[in-house]
């Protein structure tokens, strides 16, 4: 048995921040941001859009797309580094909001690689026959973790959520490869505010996302094509058999570099980073939902999902639509 994706959904906050807004906050401008990242705007969650709300709305959309009831879901996994609460976990909050009374629920934290790791976890449970139907969600309110005075990071991030419904099927196909490189973890960090030394200084710089952009870029453009080749070799598939590559939407230049290194056409690399920025664990499922609802996927298409993130971690998955 393999988990087959039978429905997708996403939720995007209503509030939009164009690049011009950031130019009023830090020394930057629209041209500079677009040239270096490909980002034109990002969506920022309002007070009534906490992480659990966005996750639940994406889940509802995915269930509707799949044509199944919440009561049929056995497992809910939420990938997030920006939960509104430490406990209860975001997945349990989603369960309550959508009425998935039968589901077992827990969160995973792996930053931008989170959705892929959650997808792999769901596949393990479905493959073993422990559960039959799983809801996998990537949801982030990164605006709460962003230092809006730091030009190097604030131009990058946005909020949102994406979800997929998986159902165990003898006709499914799924192969995954993942890696972690802990010795490089210091290039992308965010220290918890729930520590004694930060009680009197809640805005301490360490408690916002900090990144060595050059090192993260170098890591991404080398490791993503590497892990995709490893995935294809392990699966026995050739590049010409892949319909689309759905990459984590971190930077337009990274996506183009991966395509070039693989010798693939950009037509096989859909992107939406210009509209949403980097939404971390939500980026791949949001992109997948957009493409699904456009009718881009046909039954039997092979799709590669690939991402990298804090840890540092990276991976790729191959599935048949």
GROMACS .gro file of C-alpha atoms in nm:
model
  321
    1UNK     CA    1   0.000   0.000   0.000
    2UNK     CA    2   0.108   0.355  -0.077
    3UNK     CA    3  -0.060   0.683   0.010
    4UNK     CA    4  -0.212   0.838  -0.302
    5UNK     CA    5  -0.296   1.209  -0.302
    6UNK     CA    6  -0.669   1.241  -0.363
    7UNK     CA    7  -0.721   1.606  -0.276
    8UNK     CA    8  -0.535   1.933  -0.214
    9UNK     CA    9  -0.617   2.264  -0.051
   10UNK     CA   10  -0.458   2.591   0.055
   11UNK     CA   11  -0.526   2.908   0.246
   12UNK     CA   12  -0.369   3.246   0.174
   13UNK     CA   13  -0.416   3.543   0.412
   14UNK     CA   14  -0.610   3.837   0.275
   15UNK     CA   15  -0.355   4.106   0.365
   16UNK     CA   16  -0.092   4.171   0.097
   17UNK     CA   17   0.238   4.351   0.144
   18UNK     CA   18   0.390   4.470  -0.180
   19UNK     CA   19   0.765   4.528  -0.199
   20UNK     CA   20   0.698   4.901  -0.178
   21UNK     CA   21   0.575   4.858   0.180
   22UNK     CA   22   0.905   4.703   0.283
   23UNK     CA   23   1.090   4.998   0.132
   24UNK     CA   24   0.923   5.209   0.404
   25UNK     CA   25   1.059   4.977   0.673
   26UNK     CA   26   1.416   4.902   0.562
   27UNK     CA   27   1.664   5.029   0.304
   28UNK     CA   28   1.539   4.839  -0.001
   29UNK     CA   29   1.321   4.879  -0.308
   30UNK     CA   30   1.105   4.676  -0.543
   31UNK     CA   31   1.372   4.637  -0.812
   32UNK     CA   32   1.636   4.517  -0.562
   33UNK     CA   33   1.403   4.256  -0.412
   34UNK     CA   34   1.276   4.126  -0.747
   35UNK     CA   35   1.626   4.101  -0.892
   36UNK     CA   36   1.764   3.898  -0.600
   37UNK     CA   37   1.464   3.684  -0.509
   38UNK     CA   38   1.190   3.703  -0.770
   39UNK     CA   39   0.944   3.814  -0.500
   40UNK     CA   40   0.694   4.093  -0.574
   41UNK     CA   41   0.461   4.056  -0.276
   42UNK     CA   42   0.376   3.837   0.022
   43UNK     CA   43   0.063   3.771   0.227
   44UNK     CA   44   0.067   3.854   0.597
   45UNK     CA   45  -0.174   3.692   0.842
   46UNK     CA   46  -0.395   3.921   1.047
   47UNK     CA   47  -0.497   3.888   1.411
   48UNK     CA   48  -0.783   3.653   1.318
   49UNK     CA   49  -0.559   3.425   1.110
   50UNK     CA   50  -0.336   3.229   1.351
   51UNK     CA   51  -0.145   2.929   1.221
   52UNK     CA   52  -0.411   2.683   1.334
   53UNK     CA   53  -0.683   2.879   1.151
   54UNK     CA   54  -0.489   2.881   0.824
   55UNK     CA   55  -0.408   2.510   0.862
   56UNK     CA   56  -0.772   2.423   0.925
   57UNK     CA   57  -0.894   2.625   0.627
   58UNK     CA   58  -0.643   2.454   0.398
   59UNK     CA   59  -0.754   2.119   0.541
   60UNK     CA   60  -1.121   2.193   0.471
   61UNK     CA   61  -1.038   2.286   0.112
   62UNK     CA   62  -0.839   1.965   0.067
   63UNK     CA   63  -1.116   1.747   0.209
   64UNK     CA   64  -1.369   1.915  -0.019
   65UNK     CA   65  -1.139   1.860  -0.317
   66UNK     CA   66  -1.101   1.495  -0.220
   67UNK     CA   67  -1.473   1.450  -0.170
   68UNK     CA   68  -1.444   1.291   0.174
   69UNK     CA   69  -1.569   1.380   0.521
   70UNK     CA   70  -1.345   1.482   0.809
   71UNK     CA   71  -1.467   1.181   1.008
   72UNK     CA   72  -1.291   0.956   0.759
   73UNK     CA   73  -0.945   1.097   0.844
   74UNK     CA   74  -0.731   0.869   1.063
   75UNK     CA   75  -0.417   1.084   1.087
   76UNK     CA   76  -0.347   1.458   1.087
   77UNK     CA   77   0.012   1.581   1.057
   78UNK     CA   78   0.100   1.950   1.060
   79UNK     CA   79   0.446   2.070   0.963
   80UNK     CA   80   0.518   2.409   1.117
   81UNK     CA   81   0.787   2.612   1.290
   82UNK     CA   82   0.544   2.891   1.378
   83UNK     CA   83   0.261   2.745   1.589
   84UNK     CA   84   0.056   2.991   1.788
   85UNK     CA   85   0.081   2.766   2.092
   86UNK     CA   86   0.332   2.515   2.221
   87UNK     CA   87   0.041   2.297   2.328
   88UNK     CA   88  -0.204   2.182   2.229
   89UNK     CA   89  -0.031   2.104   1.902
   90UNK     CA   90  -0.157   2.266   1.584
   91UNK     CA   91  -0.274   1.930   1.446
   92UNK     CA   92  -0.508   1.884   1.742
   93UNK     CA   93  -0.639   2.236   1.686
   94UNK     CA   94  -0.711   2.143   1.324
   95UNK     CA   95  -0.889   1.827   1.440
   96UNK     CA   96  -1.118   2.032   1.662
   97UNK     CA   97  -1.193   2.289   1.394
   98UNK     CA   98  -1.276   2.044   1.116
   99UNK     CA   99  -1.443   1.771   1.328
  100UNK     CA  100  -1.198   1.489   1.249
  101UNK     CA  101  -1.289   1.305   1.569
  102UNK     CA  102  -1.123   0.975   1.473
  103UNK     CA  103  -0.782   1.115   1.385
  104UNK     CA  104  -0.451   1.082   1.568
  105UNK     CA  105  -0.275   1.418   1.555
  106UNK     CA  106   0.075   1.558   1.597
  107UNK     CA  107   0.309   1.827   1.463
  108UNK     CA  108   0.650   1.804   1.296
  109UNK     CA  109   0.919   2.072   1.290
  110UNK     CA  110   1.167   2.073   1.004
  111UNK     CA  111   1.134   2.428   0.871
  112UNK     CA  112   1.111   2.450   0.491
  113UNK     CA  113   1.157   2.074   0.449
  114UNK     CA  114   0.870   2.012   0.689
  115UNK     CA  115   0.596   1.922   0.443
  116UNK     CA  116   0.817   1.666   0.270
  117UNK     CA  117   0.910   1.504   0.601
  118UNK     CA  118   0.545   1.501   0.710
  119UNK     CA  119   0.448   1.346   0.378
  120UNK     CA  120   0.709   1.074   0.427
  121UNK     CA  121   0.581   1.010   0.779
  122UNK     CA  122   0.225   0.973   0.657
  123UNK     CA  123   0.342   0.733   0.386
  124UNK     CA  124   0.508   0.515   0.649
  125UNK     CA  125   0.187   0.489   0.850
  126UNK     CA  126  -0.028   0.424   0.545
  127UNK     CA  127   0.218   0.175   0.400
  128UNK     CA  128   0.214  -0.027   0.721
  129UNK     CA  129  -0.164  -0.035   0.724
  130UNK     CA  130  -0.182   0.151   1.057
  131UNK     CA  131  -0.402   0.422   0.905
  132UNK     CA  132  -0.595   0.446   0.581
  133UNK     CA  133  -0.656   0.820   0.532
  134UNK     CA  134  -0.415   1.098   0.626
  135UNK     CA  135  -0.429   1.476   0.614
  136UNK     CA  136  -0.085   1.635   0.573
  137UNK     CA  137  -0.056   2.011   0.621
  138UNK     CA  138   0.220   2.270   0.599
  139UNK     CA  139   0.125   2.593   0.776
  140UNK     CA  140   0.332   2.896   0.870
  141UNK     CA  141   0.284   3.240   1.018
  142UNK     CA  142   0.643   3.346   0.960
  143UNK     CA  143   0.558   3.712   1.002
  144UNK     CA  144   0.570   3.647   1.378
  145UNK     CA  145   0.929   3.521   1.349
  146UNK     CA  146   1.054   3.783   1.103
  147UNK     CA  147   1.263   4.080   1.208
  148UNK     CA  148   1.111   4.353   0.994
  149UNK     CA  149   1.419   4.568   1.049
  150UNK     CA  150   1.655   4.310   0.899
  151UNK     CA  151   1.679   4.370   0.523
  152UNK     CA  152   1.852   4.037   0.466
  153UNK     CA  153   1.555   3.831   0.584
  154UNK     CA  154   1.238   4.042   0.595
  155UNK     CA  155   1.212   4.062   0.216
  156UNK     CA  156   1.183   3.684   0.190
  157UNK     CA  157   0.901   3.552   0.403
  158UNK     CA  158   0.522   3.529   0.393
  159UNK     CA  159   0.234   3.342   0.559
  160UNK     CA  160   0.001   3.069   0.438
  161UNK     CA  161  -0.098   2.703   0.451
  162UNK     CA  162  -0.130   2.410   0.214
  163UNK     CA  163  -0.271   2.060   0.261
  164UNK     CA  164  -0.302   1.722   0.093
  165UNK     CA  165  -0.529   1.425   0.161
  166UNK     CA  166  -0.367   1.085   0.118
  167UNK     CA  167  -0.546   0.753   0.102
  168UNK     CA  168  -0.386   0.410   0.109
  169UNK     CA  169  -0.401   0.252  -0.235
  170UNK     CA  170  -0.247  -0.055  -0.402
  171UNK     CA  171  -0.208   0.162  -0.714
  172UNK     CA  172   0.001   0.431  -0.548
  173UNK     CA  173   0.366   0.503  -0.618
  174UNK     CA  174   0.599   0.686  -0.382
  175UNK     CA  175   0.975   0.702  -0.339
  176UNK     CA  176   1.163   0.940  -0.110
  177UNK     CA  177   1.519   1.041  -0.027
  178UNK     CA  178   1.605   1.270   0.265
  179UNK     CA  179   1.921   1.393   0.434
  180UNK     CA  180   2.021   1.617   0.724
  181UNK     CA  181   2.345   1.810   0.769
  182UNK     CA  182   2.347   1.920   1.131
  183UNK     CA  183   2.694   2.070   1.119
  184UNK     CA  184   2.557   2.345   0.894
  185UNK     CA  185   2.263   2.423   1.122
  186UNK     CA  186   2.407   2.756   1.239
  187UNK     CA  187   2.350   2.923   0.901
  188UNK     CA  188   1.972   2.931   0.951
  189UNK     CA  189   1.846   2.976   1.306
  190UNK     CA  190   1.565   3.101   1.529
  191UNK     CA  191   1.603   3.079   1.907
  192UNK     CA  192   1.298   3.010   2.124
  193UNK     CA  193   1.153   3.302   2.316
  194UNK     CA  194   1.052   3.061   2.590
  195UNK     CA  195   1.379   3.091   2.774
  196UNK     CA  196   1.453   3.269   3.099
  197UNK     CA  197   1.714   3.500   2.951
  198UNK     CA  198   1.460   3.642   2.704
  199UNK     CA  199   1.180   3.709   2.953
  200UNK     CA  200   1.267   4.077   2.980
  201UNK     CA  201   1.376   4.123   2.618
  202UNK     CA  202   1.107   3.955   2.403
  203UNK     CA  203   1.236   4.128   2.090
  204UNK     CA  204   1.589   3.987   2.122
  205UNK     CA  205   1.743   3.945   1.776
  206UNK     CA  206   1.809   3.574   1.835
  207UNK     CA  207   1.436   3.508   1.865
  208UNK     CA  208   1.378   3.609   1.504
  209UNK     CA  209   1.489   3.411   1.201
  210UNK     CA  210   1.856   3.470   1.119
  211UNK     CA  211   2.023   3.350   0.804
  212UNK     CA  212   2.356   3.344   0.629
  213UNK     CA  213   2.201   3.394   0.287
  214UNK     CA  214   2.511   3.309   0.083
  215UNK     CA  215   2.565   2.980   0.262
  216UNK     CA  216   2.199   2.878   0.234
  217UNK     CA  217   2.202   2.963  -0.138
  218UNK     CA  218   2.518   2.759  -0.200
  219UNK     CA  219   2.372   2.467  -0.005
  220UNK     CA  220   2.043   2.474  -0.196
  221UNK     CA  221   2.180   2.499  -0.550
  222UNK     CA  222   2.416   2.207  -0.493
  223UNK     CA  223   2.211   1.972  -0.276
  224UNK     CA  224   1.872   1.995  -0.448
  225UNK     CA  225   1.985   1.870  -0.792
  226UNK     CA  226   2.203   1.615  -0.612
  227UNK     CA  227   1.913   1.469  -0.413
  228UNK     CA  228   1.681   1.475  -0.715
  229UNK     CA  229   1.933   1.269  -0.914
  230UNK     CA  230   1.965   1.032  -0.619
  231UNK     CA  231   1.587   0.999  -0.605
  232UNK     CA  232   1.554   0.922  -0.976
  233UNK     CA  233   1.831   0.663  -0.958
  234UNK     CA  234   1.668   0.494  -0.661
  235UNK     CA  235   1.327   0.493  -0.827
  236UNK     CA  236   1.452   0.375  -1.165
  237UNK     CA  237   1.288   0.671  -1.337
  238UNK     CA  238   1.444   0.900  -1.598
  239UNK     CA  239   1.417   1.278  -1.611
  240UNK     CA  240   1.210   1.265  -1.929
  241UNK     CA  241   0.944   1.072  -1.736
  242UNK     CA  242   0.893   1.357  -1.488
  243UNK     CA  243   0.601   1.588  -1.569
  244UNK     CA  244   0.677   1.858  -1.311
  245UNK     CA  245   0.928   1.943  -1.041
  246UNK     CA  246   0.756   2.115  -0.748
  247UNK     CA  247   1.036   2.283  -0.556
  248UNK     CA  248   1.029   2.471  -0.229
  249UNK     CA  249   0.967   2.834  -0.320
  250UNK     CA  250   1.258   3.007  -0.148
  251UNK     CA  251   1.420   3.206  -0.428
  252UNK     CA  252   1.358   3.225  -0.801
  253UNK     CA  253   1.733   3.208  -0.870
  254UNK     CA  254   1.759   2.881  -0.677
  255UNK     CA  255   1.480   2.719  -0.880
  256UNK     CA  256   1.636   2.835  -1.208
  257UNK     CA  257   1.978   2.710  -1.098
  258UNK     CA  258   1.839   2.365  -1.012
  259UNK     CA  259   1.666   2.343  -1.351
  260UNK     CA  260   1.988   2.442  -1.528
  261UNK     CA  261   2.199   2.190  -1.337
  262UNK     CA  262   1.952   1.917  -1.421
  263UNK     CA  263   1.941   2.027  -1.785
  264UNK     CA  264   1.563   2.064  -1.767
  265UNK     CA  265   1.328   2.322  -1.919
  266UNK     CA  266   1.182   2.584  -1.685
  267UNK     CA  267   0.841   2.477  -1.815
  268UNK     CA  268   0.870   2.178  -1.582
  269UNK     CA  269   0.932   2.404  -1.280
  270UNK     CA  270   0.614   2.595  -1.192
  271UNK     CA  271   0.671   2.887  -0.954
  272UNK     CA  272   0.455   3.117  -0.743
  273UNK     CA  273   0.722   3.279  -0.525
  274UNK     CA  274   0.653   3.618  -0.684
  275UNK     CA  275   0.308   3.620  -0.522
  276UNK     CA  276   0.373   3.463  -0.181
  277UNK     CA  277   0.742   3.479  -0.095
  278UNK     CA  278   0.894   3.198   0.108
  279UNK     CA  279   0.620   3.033   0.316
  280UNK     CA  280   0.851   2.759   0.450
  281UNK     CA  281   0.668   2.428   0.503
  282UNK     CA  282   0.358   2.566   0.329
  283UNK     CA  283   0.527   2.647  -0.002
  284UNK     CA  284   0.521   2.305  -0.170
  285UNK     CA  285   0.159   2.219  -0.081
  286UNK     CA  286   0.039   2.568  -0.181
  287UNK     CA  287   0.213   2.530  -0.518
  288UNK     CA  288   0.077   2.177  -0.560
  289UNK     CA  289  -0.278   2.293  -0.485
  290UNK     CA  290  -0.254   2.580  -0.734
  291UNK     CA  291  -0.132   2.349  -1.008
  292UNK     CA  292  -0.395   2.088  -0.923
  293UNK     CA  293  -0.677   2.341  -0.943
  294UNK     CA  294  -0.544   2.472  -1.275
  295UNK     CA  295  -0.576   2.119  -1.412
  296UNK     CA  296  -0.201   2.094  -1.470
  297UNK     CA  297  -0.181   1.733  -1.348
  298UNK     CA  298  -0.312   1.431  -1.534
  299UNK     CA  299  -0.367   1.087  -1.389
  300UNK     CA  300  -0.042   0.893  -1.405
  301UNK     CA  301   0.187   1.198  -1.412
  302UNK     CA  302   0.512   1.160  -1.219
  303UNK     CA  303   0.588   1.457  -0.994
  304UNK     CA  304   0.906   1.535  -0.803
  305UNK     CA  305   0.870   1.736  -0.482
  306UNK     CA  306   1.193   1.876  -0.342
  307UNK     CA  307   1.296   2.114  -0.069
  308UNK     CA  308   1.565   2.226   0.175
  309UNK     CA  309   1.553   2.406   0.506
  310UNK     CA  310   1.673   2.458   0.859
  311UNK     CA  311   1.871   2.182   1.017
  312UNK     CA  312   2.006   2.193   0.759
  313UNK     CA  313   1.790   1.932   0.591
  314UNK     CA  314   1.693   1.850   0.235
  315UNK     CA  315   1.509   1.586   0.039
  316UNK     CA  316   1.300   1.488  -0.259
  317UNK     CA  317   0.998   1.268  -0.316
  318UNK     CA  318   0.862   1.108  -0.633
  319UNK     CA  319   0.493   1.032  -0.661
  320UNK     CA  320   0.244   0.933  -0.929
  321UNK     CA  321  -0.062   1.154  -0.954
   0.00000   0.00000   0.00000
